[in-house]
C-alpha positions as a LaTeX table, in Angstrom:
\begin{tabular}{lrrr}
\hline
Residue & $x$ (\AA) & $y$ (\AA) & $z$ (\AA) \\
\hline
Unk1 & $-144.46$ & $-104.53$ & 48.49 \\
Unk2 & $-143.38$ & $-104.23$ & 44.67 \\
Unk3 & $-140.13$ & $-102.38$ & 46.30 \\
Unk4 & $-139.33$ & $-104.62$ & 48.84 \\
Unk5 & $-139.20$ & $-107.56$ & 45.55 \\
Unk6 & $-137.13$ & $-105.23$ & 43.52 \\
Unk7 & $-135.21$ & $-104.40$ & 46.30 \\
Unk8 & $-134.59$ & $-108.54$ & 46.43 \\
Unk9 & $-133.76$ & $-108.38$ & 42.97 \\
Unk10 & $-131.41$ & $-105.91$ & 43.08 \\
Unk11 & $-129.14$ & $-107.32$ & 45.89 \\
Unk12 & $-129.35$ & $-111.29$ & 44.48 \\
Unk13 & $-128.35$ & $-110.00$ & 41.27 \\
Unk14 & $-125.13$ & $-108.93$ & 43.03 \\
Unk15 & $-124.55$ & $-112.30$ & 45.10 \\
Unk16 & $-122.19$ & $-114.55$ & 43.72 \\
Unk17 & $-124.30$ & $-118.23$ & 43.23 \\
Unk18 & $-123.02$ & $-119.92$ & 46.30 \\
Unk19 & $-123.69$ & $-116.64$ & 48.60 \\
Unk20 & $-127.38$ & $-116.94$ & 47.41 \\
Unk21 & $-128.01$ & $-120.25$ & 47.85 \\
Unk22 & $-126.90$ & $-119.65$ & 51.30 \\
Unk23 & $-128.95$ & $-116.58$ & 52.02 \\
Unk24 & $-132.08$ & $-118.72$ & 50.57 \\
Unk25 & $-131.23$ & $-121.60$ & 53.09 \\
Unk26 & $-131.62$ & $-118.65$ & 55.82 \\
Unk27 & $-134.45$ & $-117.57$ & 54.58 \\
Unk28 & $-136.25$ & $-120.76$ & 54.37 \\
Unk29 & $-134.80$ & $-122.23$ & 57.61 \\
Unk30 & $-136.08$ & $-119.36$ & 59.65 \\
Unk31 & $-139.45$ & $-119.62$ & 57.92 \\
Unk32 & $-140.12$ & $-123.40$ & 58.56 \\
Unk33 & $-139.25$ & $-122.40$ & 62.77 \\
Unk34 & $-140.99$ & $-119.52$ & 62.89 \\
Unk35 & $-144.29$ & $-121.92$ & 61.26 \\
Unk36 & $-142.79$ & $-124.62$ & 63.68 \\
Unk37 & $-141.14$ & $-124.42$ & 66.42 \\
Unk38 & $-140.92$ & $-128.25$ & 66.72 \\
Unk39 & $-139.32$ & $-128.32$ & 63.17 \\
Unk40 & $-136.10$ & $-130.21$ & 63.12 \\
Unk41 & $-133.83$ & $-128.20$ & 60.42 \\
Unk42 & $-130.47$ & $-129.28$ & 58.92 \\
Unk43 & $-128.02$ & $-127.60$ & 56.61 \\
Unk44 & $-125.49$ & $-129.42$ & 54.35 \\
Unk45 & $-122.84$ & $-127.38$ & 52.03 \\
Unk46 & $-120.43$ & $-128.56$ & 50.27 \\
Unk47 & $-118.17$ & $-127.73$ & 47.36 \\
Unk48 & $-121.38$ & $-126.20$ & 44.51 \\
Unk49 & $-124.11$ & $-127.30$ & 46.74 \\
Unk50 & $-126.57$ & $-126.55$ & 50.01 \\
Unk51 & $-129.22$ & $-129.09$ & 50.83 \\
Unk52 & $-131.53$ & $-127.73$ & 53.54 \\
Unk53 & $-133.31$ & $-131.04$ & 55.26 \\
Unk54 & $-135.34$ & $-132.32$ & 58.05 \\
Unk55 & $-139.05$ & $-132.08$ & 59.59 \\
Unk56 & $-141.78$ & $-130.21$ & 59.98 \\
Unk57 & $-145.61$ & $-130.53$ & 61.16 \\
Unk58 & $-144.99$ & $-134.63$ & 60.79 \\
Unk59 & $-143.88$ & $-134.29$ & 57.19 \\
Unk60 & $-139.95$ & $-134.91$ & 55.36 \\
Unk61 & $-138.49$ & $-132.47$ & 53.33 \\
Unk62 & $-135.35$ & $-131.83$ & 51.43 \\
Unk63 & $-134.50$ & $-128.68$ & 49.34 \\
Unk64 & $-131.37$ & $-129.08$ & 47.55 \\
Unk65 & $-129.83$ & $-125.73$ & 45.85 \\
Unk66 & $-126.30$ & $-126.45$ & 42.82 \\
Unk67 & $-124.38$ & $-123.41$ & 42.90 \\
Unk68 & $-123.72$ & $-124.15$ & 38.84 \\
\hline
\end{tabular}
């Protein structure tokens, strides 16, 4: 498991901010269907942000992610 983490670290460190935040939207977006499949899931980018949005299991959420 450590390798699979360092493995993480290794290829984030090489992302450029805005290609992160994207990959973490993935990331999290598949997460909340695969614990959902109800869950309603938006994605918002614009010019040095991604805000990830909707609902899941009767509850709001809103992640929002500055590429600074």
């Amino acid at each position: 498991m450590a390798e699979l983490y360092s493995l993480r670290a290794c290829m984030v460190s090489h992302l450029p901010a805005a290609a992160f935040a994207v990959h973490v939207m993935r990331c999290v977006q598949a997460e909340l269907i695969q614990l959902d499949p109800q869950a309603v899931v938006h994605v918002d980018r614009g010019d040095g942000y991604s805000h990830l949005y909707g609902e899941m299991q009767a509850t709001t959420f809103s992640i929002l992610l500055m590429n600074a």
